[in-house]
PDB file of C-alpha atoms and ligand atoms in Angstrom:
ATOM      1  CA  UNK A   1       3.409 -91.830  45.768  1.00  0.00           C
ATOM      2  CA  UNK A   2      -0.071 -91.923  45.576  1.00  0.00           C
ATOM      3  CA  UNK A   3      -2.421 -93.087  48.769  1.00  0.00           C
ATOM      4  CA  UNK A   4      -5.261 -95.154  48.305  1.00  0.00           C
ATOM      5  CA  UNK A   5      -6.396 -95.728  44.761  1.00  0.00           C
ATOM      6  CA  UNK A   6     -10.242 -96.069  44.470  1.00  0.00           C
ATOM      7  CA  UNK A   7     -11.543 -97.853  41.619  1.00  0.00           C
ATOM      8  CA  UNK A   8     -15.242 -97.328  40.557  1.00  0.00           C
ATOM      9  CA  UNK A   9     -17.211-100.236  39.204  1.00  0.00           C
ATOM     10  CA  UNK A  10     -20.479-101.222  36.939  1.00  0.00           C
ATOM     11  CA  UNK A  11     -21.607-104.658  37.481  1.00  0.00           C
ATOM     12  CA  UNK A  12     -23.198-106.051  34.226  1.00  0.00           C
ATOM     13  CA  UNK A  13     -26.141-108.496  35.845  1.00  0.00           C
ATOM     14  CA  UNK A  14     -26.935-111.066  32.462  1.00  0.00           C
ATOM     15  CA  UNK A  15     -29.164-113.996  33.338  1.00  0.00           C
ATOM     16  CA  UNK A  16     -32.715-115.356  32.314  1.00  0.00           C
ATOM     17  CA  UNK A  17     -34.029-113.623  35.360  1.00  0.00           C
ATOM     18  CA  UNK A  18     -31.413-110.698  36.142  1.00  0.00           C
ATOM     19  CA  UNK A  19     -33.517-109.949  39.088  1.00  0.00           C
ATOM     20  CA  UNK A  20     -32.408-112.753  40.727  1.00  0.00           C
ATOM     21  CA  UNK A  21     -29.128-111.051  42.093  1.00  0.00           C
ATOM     22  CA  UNK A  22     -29.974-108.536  44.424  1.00  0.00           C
ATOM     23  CA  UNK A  23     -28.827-104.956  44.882  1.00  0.00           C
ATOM     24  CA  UNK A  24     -28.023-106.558  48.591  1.00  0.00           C
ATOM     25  CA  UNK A  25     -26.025-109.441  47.218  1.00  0.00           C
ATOM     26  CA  UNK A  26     -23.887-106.810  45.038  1.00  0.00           C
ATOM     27  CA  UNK A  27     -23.167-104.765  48.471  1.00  0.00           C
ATOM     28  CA  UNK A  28     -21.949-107.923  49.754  1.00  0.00           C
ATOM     29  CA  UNK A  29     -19.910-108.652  46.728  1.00  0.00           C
ATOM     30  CA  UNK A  30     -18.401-105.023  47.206  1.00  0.00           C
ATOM     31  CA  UNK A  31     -17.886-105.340  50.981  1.00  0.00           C
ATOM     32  CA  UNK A  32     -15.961-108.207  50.529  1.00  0.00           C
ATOM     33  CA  UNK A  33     -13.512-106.719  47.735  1.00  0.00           C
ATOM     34  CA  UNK A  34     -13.540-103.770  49.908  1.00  0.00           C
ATOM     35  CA  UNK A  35     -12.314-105.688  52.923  1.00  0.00           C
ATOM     36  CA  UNK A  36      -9.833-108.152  51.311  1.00  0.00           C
ATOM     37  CA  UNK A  37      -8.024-105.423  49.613  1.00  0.00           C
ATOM     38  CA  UNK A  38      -7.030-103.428  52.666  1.00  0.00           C
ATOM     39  CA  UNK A  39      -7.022-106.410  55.493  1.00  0.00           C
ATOM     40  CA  UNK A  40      -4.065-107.754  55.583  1.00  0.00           C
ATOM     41  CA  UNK A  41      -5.603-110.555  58.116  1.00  0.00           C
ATOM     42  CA  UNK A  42      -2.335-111.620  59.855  1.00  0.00           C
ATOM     43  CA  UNK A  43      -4.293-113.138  62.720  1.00  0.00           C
ATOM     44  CA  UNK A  44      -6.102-115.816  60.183  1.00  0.00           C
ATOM     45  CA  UNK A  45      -2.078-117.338  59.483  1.00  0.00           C
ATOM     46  CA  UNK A  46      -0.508-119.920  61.395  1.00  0.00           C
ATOM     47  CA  UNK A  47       1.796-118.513  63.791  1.00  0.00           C
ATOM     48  CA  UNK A  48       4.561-120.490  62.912  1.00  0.00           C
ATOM     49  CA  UNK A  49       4.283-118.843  59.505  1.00  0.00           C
ATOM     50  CA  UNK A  50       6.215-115.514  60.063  1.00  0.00           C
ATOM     51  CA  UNK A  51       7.323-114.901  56.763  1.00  0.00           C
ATOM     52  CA  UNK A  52       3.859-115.071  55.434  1.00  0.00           C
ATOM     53  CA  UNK A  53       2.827-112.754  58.462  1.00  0.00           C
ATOM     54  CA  UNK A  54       5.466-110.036  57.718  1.00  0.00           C
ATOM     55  CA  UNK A  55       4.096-110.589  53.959  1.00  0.00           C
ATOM     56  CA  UNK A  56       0.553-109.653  54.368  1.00  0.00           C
ATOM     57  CA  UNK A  57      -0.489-106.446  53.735  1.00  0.00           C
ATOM     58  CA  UNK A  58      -3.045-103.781  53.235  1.00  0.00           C
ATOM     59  CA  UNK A  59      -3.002-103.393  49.361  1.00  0.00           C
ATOM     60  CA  UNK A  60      -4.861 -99.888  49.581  1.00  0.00           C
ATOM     61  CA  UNK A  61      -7.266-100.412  46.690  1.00  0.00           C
ATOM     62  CA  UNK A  62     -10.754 -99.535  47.276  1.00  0.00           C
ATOM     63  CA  UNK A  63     -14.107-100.035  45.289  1.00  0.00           C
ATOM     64  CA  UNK A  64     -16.995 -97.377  44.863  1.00  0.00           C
ATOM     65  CA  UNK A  65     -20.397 -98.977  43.004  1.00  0.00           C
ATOM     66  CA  UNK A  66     -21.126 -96.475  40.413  1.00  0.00           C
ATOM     67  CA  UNK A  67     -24.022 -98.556  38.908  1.00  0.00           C
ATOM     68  CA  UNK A  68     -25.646-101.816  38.157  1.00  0.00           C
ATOM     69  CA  UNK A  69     -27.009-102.733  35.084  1.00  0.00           C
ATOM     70  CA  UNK A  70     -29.212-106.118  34.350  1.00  0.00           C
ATOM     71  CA  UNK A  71     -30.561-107.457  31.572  1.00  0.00           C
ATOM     72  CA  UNK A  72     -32.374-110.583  30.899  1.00  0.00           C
ATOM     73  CA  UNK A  73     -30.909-113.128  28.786  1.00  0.00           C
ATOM     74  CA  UNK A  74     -31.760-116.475  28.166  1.00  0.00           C
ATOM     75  CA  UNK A  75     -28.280-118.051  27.384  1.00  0.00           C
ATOM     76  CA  UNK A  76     -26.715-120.290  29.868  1.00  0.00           C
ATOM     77  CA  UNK A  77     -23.521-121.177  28.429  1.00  0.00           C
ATOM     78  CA  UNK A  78     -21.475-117.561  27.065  1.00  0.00           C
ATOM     79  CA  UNK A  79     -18.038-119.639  27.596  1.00  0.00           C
ATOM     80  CA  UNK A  80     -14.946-117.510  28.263  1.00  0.00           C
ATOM     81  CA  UNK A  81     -14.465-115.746  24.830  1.00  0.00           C
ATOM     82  CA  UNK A  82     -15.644-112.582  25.810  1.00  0.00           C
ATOM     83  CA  UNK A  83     -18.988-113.308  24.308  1.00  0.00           C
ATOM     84  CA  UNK A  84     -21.284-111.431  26.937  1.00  0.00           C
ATOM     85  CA  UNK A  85     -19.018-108.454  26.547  1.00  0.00           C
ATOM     86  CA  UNK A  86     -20.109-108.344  22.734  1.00  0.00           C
ATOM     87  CA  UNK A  87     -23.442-108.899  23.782  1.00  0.00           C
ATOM     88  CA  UNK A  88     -23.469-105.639  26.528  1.00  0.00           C
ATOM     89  CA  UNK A  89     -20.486-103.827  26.086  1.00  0.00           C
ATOM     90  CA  UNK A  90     -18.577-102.116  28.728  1.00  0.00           C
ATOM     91  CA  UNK A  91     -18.976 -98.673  29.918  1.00  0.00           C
ATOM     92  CA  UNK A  92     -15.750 -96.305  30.032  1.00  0.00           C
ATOM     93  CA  UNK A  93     -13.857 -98.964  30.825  1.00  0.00           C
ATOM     94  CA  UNK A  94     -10.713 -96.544  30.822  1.00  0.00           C
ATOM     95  CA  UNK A  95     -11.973 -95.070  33.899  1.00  0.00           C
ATOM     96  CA  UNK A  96     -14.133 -98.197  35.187  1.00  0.00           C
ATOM     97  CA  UNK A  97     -13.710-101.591  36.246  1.00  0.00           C
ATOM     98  CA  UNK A  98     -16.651-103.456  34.482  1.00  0.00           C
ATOM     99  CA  UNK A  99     -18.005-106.656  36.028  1.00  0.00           C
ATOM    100  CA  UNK A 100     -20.239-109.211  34.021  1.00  0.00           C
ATOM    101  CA  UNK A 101     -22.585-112.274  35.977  1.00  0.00           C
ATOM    102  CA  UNK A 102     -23.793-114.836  34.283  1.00  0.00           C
ATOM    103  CA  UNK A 103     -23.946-118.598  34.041  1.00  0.00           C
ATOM    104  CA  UNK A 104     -19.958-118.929  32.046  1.00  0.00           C
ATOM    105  CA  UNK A 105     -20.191-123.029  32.077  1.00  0.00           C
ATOM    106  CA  UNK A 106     -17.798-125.171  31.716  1.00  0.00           C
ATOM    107  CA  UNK A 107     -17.252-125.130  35.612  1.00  0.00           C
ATOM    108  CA  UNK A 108     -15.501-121.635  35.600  1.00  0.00           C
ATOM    109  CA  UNK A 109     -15.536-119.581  38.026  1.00  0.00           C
ATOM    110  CA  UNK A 110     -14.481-116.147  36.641  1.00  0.00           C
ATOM    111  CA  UNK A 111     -12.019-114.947  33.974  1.00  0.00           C
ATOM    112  CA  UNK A 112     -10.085-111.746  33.399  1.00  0.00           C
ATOM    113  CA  UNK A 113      -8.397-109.637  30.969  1.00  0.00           C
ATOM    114  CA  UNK A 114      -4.768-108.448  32.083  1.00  0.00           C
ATOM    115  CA  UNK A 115      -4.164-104.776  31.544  1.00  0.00           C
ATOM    116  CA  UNK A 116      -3.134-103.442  28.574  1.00  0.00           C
ATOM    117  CA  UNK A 117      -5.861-105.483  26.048  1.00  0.00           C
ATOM    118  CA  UNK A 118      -7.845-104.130  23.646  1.00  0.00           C
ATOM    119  CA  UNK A 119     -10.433-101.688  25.673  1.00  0.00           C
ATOM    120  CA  UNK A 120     -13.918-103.510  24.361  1.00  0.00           C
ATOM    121  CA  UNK A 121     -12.926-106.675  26.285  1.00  0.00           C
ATOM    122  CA  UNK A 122     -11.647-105.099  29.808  1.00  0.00           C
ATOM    123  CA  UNK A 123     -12.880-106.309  32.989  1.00  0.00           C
ATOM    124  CA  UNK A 124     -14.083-109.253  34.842  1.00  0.00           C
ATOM    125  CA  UNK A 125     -16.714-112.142  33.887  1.00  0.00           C
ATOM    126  CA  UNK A 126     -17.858-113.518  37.143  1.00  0.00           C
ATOM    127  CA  UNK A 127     -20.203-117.063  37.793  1.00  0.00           C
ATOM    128  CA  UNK A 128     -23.244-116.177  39.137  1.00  0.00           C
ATOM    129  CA  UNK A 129     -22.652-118.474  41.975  1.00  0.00           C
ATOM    130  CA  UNK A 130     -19.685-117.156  43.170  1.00  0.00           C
ATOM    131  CA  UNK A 131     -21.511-114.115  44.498  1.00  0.00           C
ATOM    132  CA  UNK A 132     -21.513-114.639  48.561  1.00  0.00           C
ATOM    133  CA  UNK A 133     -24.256-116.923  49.399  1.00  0.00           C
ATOM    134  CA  UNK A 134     -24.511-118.133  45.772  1.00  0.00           C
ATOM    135  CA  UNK A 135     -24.353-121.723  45.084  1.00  0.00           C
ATOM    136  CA  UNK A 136     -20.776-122.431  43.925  1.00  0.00           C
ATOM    137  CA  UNK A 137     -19.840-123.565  47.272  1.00  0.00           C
ATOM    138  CA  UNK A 138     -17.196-124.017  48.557  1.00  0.00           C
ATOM    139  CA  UNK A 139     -16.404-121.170  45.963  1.00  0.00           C
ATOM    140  CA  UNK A 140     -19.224-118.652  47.383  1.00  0.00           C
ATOM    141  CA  UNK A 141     -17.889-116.269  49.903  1.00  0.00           C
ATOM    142  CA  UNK A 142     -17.392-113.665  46.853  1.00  0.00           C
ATOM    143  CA  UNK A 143     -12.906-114.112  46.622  1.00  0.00           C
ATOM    144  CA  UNK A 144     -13.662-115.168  42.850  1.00  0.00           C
ATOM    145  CA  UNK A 145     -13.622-111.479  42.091  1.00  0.00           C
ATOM    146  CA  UNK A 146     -10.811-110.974  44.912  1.00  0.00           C
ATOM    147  CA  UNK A 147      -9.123-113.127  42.578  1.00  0.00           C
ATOM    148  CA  UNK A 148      -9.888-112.027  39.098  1.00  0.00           C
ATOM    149  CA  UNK A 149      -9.315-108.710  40.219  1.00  0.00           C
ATOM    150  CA  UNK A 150      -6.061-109.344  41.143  1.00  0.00           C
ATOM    151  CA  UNK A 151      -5.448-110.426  37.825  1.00  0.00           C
ATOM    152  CA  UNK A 152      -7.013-107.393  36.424  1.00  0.00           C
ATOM    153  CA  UNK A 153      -4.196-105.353  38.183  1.00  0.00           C
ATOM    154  CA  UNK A 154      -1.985-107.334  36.634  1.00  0.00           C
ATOM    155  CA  UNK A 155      -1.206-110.648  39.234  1.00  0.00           C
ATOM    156  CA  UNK A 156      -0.002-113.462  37.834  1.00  0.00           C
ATOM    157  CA  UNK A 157      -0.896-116.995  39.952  1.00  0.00           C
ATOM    158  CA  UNK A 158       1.387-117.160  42.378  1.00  0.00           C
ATOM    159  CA  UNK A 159       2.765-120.222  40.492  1.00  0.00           C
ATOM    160  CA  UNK A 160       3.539-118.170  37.854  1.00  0.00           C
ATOM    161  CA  UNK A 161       1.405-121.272  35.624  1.00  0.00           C
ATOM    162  CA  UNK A 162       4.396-123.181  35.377  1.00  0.00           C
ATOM    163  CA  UNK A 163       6.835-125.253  37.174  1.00  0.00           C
ATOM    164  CA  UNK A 164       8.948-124.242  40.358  1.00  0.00           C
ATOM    165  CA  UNK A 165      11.064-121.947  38.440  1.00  0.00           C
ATOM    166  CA  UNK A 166       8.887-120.334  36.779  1.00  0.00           C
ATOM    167  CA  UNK A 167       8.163-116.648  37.985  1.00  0.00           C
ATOM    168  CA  UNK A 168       4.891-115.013  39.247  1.00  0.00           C
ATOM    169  CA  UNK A 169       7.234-111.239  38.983  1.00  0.00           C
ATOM    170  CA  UNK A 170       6.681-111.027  42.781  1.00  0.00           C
ATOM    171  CA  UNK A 171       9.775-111.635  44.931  1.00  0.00           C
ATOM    172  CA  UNK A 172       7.592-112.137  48.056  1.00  0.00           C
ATOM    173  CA  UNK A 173       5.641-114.927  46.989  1.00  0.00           C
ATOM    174  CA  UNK A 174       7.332-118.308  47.414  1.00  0.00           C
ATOM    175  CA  UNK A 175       7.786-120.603  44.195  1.00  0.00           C
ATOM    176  CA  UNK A 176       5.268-123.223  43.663  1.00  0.00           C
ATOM    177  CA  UNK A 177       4.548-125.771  40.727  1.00  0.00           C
ATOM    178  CA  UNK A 178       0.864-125.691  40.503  1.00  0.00           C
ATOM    179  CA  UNK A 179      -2.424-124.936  42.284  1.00  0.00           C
ATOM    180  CA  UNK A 180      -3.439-125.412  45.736  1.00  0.00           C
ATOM    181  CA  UNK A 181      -7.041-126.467  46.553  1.00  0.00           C
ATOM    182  CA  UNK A 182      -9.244-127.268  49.502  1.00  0.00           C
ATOM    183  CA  UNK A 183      -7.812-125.819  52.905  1.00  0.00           C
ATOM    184  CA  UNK A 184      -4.512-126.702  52.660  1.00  0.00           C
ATOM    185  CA  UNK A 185      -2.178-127.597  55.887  1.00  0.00           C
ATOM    186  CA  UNK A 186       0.912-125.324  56.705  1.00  0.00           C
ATOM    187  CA  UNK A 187       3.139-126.043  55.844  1.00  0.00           C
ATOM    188  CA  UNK A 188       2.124-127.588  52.061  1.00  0.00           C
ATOM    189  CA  UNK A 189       5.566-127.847  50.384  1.00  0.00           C
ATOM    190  CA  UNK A 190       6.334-128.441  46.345  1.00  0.00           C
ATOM    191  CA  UNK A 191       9.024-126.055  45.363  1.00  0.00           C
ATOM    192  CA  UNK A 192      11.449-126.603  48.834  1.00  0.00           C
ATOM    193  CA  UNK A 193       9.532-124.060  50.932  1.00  0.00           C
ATOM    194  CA  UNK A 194       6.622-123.508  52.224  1.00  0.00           C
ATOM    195  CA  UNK A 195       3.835-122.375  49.232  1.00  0.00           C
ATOM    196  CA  UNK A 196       1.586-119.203  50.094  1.00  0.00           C
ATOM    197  CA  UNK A 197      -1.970-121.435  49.781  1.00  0.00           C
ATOM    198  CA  UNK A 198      -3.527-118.544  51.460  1.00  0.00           C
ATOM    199  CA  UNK A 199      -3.110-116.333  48.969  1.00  0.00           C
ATOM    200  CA  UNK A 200      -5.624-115.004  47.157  1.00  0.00           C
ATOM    201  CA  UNK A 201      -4.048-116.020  43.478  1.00  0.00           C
ATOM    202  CA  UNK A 202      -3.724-119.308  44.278  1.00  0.00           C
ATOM    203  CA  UNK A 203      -7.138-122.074  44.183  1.00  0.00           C
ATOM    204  CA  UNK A 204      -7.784-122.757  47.542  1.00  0.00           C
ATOM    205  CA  UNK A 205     -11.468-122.709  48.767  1.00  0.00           C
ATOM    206  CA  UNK A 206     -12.840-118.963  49.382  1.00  0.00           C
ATOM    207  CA  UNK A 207     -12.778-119.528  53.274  1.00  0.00           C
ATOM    208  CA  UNK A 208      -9.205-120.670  53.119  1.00  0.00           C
ATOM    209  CA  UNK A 209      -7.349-117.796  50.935  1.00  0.00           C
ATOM    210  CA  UNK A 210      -7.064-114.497  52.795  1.00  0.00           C
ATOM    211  CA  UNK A 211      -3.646-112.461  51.919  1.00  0.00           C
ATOM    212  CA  UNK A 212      -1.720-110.523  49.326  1.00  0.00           C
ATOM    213  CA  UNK A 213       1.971-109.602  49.864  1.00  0.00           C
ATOM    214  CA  UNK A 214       3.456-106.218  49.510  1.00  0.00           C
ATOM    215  CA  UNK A 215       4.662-107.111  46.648  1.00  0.00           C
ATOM    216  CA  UNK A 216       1.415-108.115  45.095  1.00  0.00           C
ATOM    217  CA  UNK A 217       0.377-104.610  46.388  1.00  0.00           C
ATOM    218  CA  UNK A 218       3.212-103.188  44.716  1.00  0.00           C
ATOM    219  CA  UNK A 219       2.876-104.913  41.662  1.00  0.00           C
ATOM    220  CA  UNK A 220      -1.228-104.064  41.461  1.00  0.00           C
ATOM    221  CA  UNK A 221      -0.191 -99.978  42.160  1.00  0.00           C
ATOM    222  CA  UNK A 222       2.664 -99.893  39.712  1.00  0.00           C
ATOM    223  CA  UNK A 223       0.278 -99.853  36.736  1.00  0.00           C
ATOM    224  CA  UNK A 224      -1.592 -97.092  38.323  1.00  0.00           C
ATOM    225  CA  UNK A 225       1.350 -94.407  37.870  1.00  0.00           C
ATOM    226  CA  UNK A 226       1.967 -92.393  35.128  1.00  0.00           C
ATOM    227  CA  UNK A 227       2.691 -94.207  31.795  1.00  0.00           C
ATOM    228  CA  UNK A 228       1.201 -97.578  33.340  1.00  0.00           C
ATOM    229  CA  UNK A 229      -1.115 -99.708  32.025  1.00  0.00           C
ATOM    230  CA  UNK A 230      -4.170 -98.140  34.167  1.00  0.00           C
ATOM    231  CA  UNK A 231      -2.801 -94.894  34.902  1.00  0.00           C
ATOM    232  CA  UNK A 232      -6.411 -93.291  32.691  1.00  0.00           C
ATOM    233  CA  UNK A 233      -7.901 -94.533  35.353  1.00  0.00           C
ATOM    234  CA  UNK A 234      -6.182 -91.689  38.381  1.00  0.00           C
ATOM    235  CA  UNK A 235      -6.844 -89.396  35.884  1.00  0.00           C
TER     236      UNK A 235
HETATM  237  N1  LIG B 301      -9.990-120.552  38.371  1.00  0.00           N
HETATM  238  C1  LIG B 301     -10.293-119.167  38.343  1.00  0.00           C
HETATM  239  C2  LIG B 301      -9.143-118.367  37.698  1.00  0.00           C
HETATM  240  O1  LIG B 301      -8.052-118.850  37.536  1.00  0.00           O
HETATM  241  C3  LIG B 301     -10.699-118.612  39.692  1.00  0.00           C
HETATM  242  C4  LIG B 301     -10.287-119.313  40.922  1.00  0.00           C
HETATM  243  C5  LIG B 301     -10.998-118.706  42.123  1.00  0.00           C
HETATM  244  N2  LIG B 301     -10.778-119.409  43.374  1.00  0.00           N
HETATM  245  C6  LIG B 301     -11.577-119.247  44.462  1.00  0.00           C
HETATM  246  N3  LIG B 301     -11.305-119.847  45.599  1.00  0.00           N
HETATM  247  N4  LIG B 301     -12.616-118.489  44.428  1.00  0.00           N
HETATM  248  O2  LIG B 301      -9.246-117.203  37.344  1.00  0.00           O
HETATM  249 ZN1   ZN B 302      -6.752-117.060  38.074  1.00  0.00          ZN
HETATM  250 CA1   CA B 303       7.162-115.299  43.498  1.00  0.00          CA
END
């Protein structure tokens, strides 16, 4: 197998004023990818939790910057069509993970495109306020993009958006029947066990979700090997 997989990344910065994110509130942003894709943080989960504990794990992605690009736009509203990717277009996405900011409305957060889509659309469109220290509180410590990353490398919720039967393809992550939010109490129980709120694909505030499982981890590399989904990207 492989070690761990860096992924380089161009943040798209859209807005009336696209000065108004700082280079310092994109190292943040990056830190905080950087940090909740290799620490597993065990010592953040109840202790009666062991499953969960066992769970956790360091999913050995990284993130390099390898640019940031802004541009100033006065719409406030692109919506989740993909219509600020028209607008600036991503940059090799085969071999980068592009990241748009802007103001989506609507009250999302983020969205992402699974792998395997059409190339002109890949990446991440991320709420300006999500950015840590942005305004989208209780949504602003910068897991938004934890989160739509993880469905970038191919996550599913960890309710697989469905009822208790339905599958997120991850063995490891308990079945659950919808999302979590706020700072749930363990243990939270829908599906006849205990539900993985901490985890980063379900909706729990950004201070209360802190874990992928190996199999998430598994899940995310699998598309990185040769004939996956992402694989242009190891080259
Ligand atoms: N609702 C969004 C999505 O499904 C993102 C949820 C992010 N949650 C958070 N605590 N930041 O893609
Ligand atoms: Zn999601
Ligand atoms: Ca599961």
């Amino acid at each position: 197998g492989f070690g761990v997989i860096d992924i380089p990344v161009y943040f798209h910065i859209v807005l009336p004023n696209a000065n108004d994110v700082s280079s310092g509130q994109i190292n943040s942003q990056m830190n905080v990818i950087n940090s909740d894709f290799s620490n597993p943080n065990t010592n953040q989960l109840p202790s009666g939790a062991t499953d969960f504990i066992n769970d956790a794990t360091d999913a050995e992605i990284s993130f390099s910057l390898a640019g940031t690009f802004r541009y100033n736009d006065s719409r406030s509203s692109w919506g989740t069509n993909n219509a600020v990717k028209s607008a600036y277009p991503p940059i090799t996405p085969d071999t980068h993970l592009n990241i748009w900011v802007c103001e989506i409305g609507g009250g999302i957060l983020g969205y992402a495109q699974f792998p395997g889509g059409n190339s002109s659309t890949d990446g991440v469109v991320l709420l300006t306020g999500t950015l840590p220290g942005g305004n989208a509180s209780p949504y602003n410590a910068g897991r938004t993009l934890t989160h739509e990353i993880g469905h970038y490398l191919n996550l599913r919720h960890i309710w697989g958006d469905g009822r208790c039967r339905q599958d997120d393809f991850v063995a490891d992550t308990p079945a659950s029947d919808g999302p979590n939010y706020g700072c749930p109490s363990y243990p939270t129980v829908n599906c006849k066990s205990a539900d993985m709120t901490m985890n980063y694909m379900d909706y729990v505030d950004d201070a209360c979700m802190y874990m992928f499982t190996d199999g998430q981890r598994n899940r995310m590399r699998a598309i990185f090997a040769p004939g996956g989904a992402r694989d242009s990207m190891l080259n």
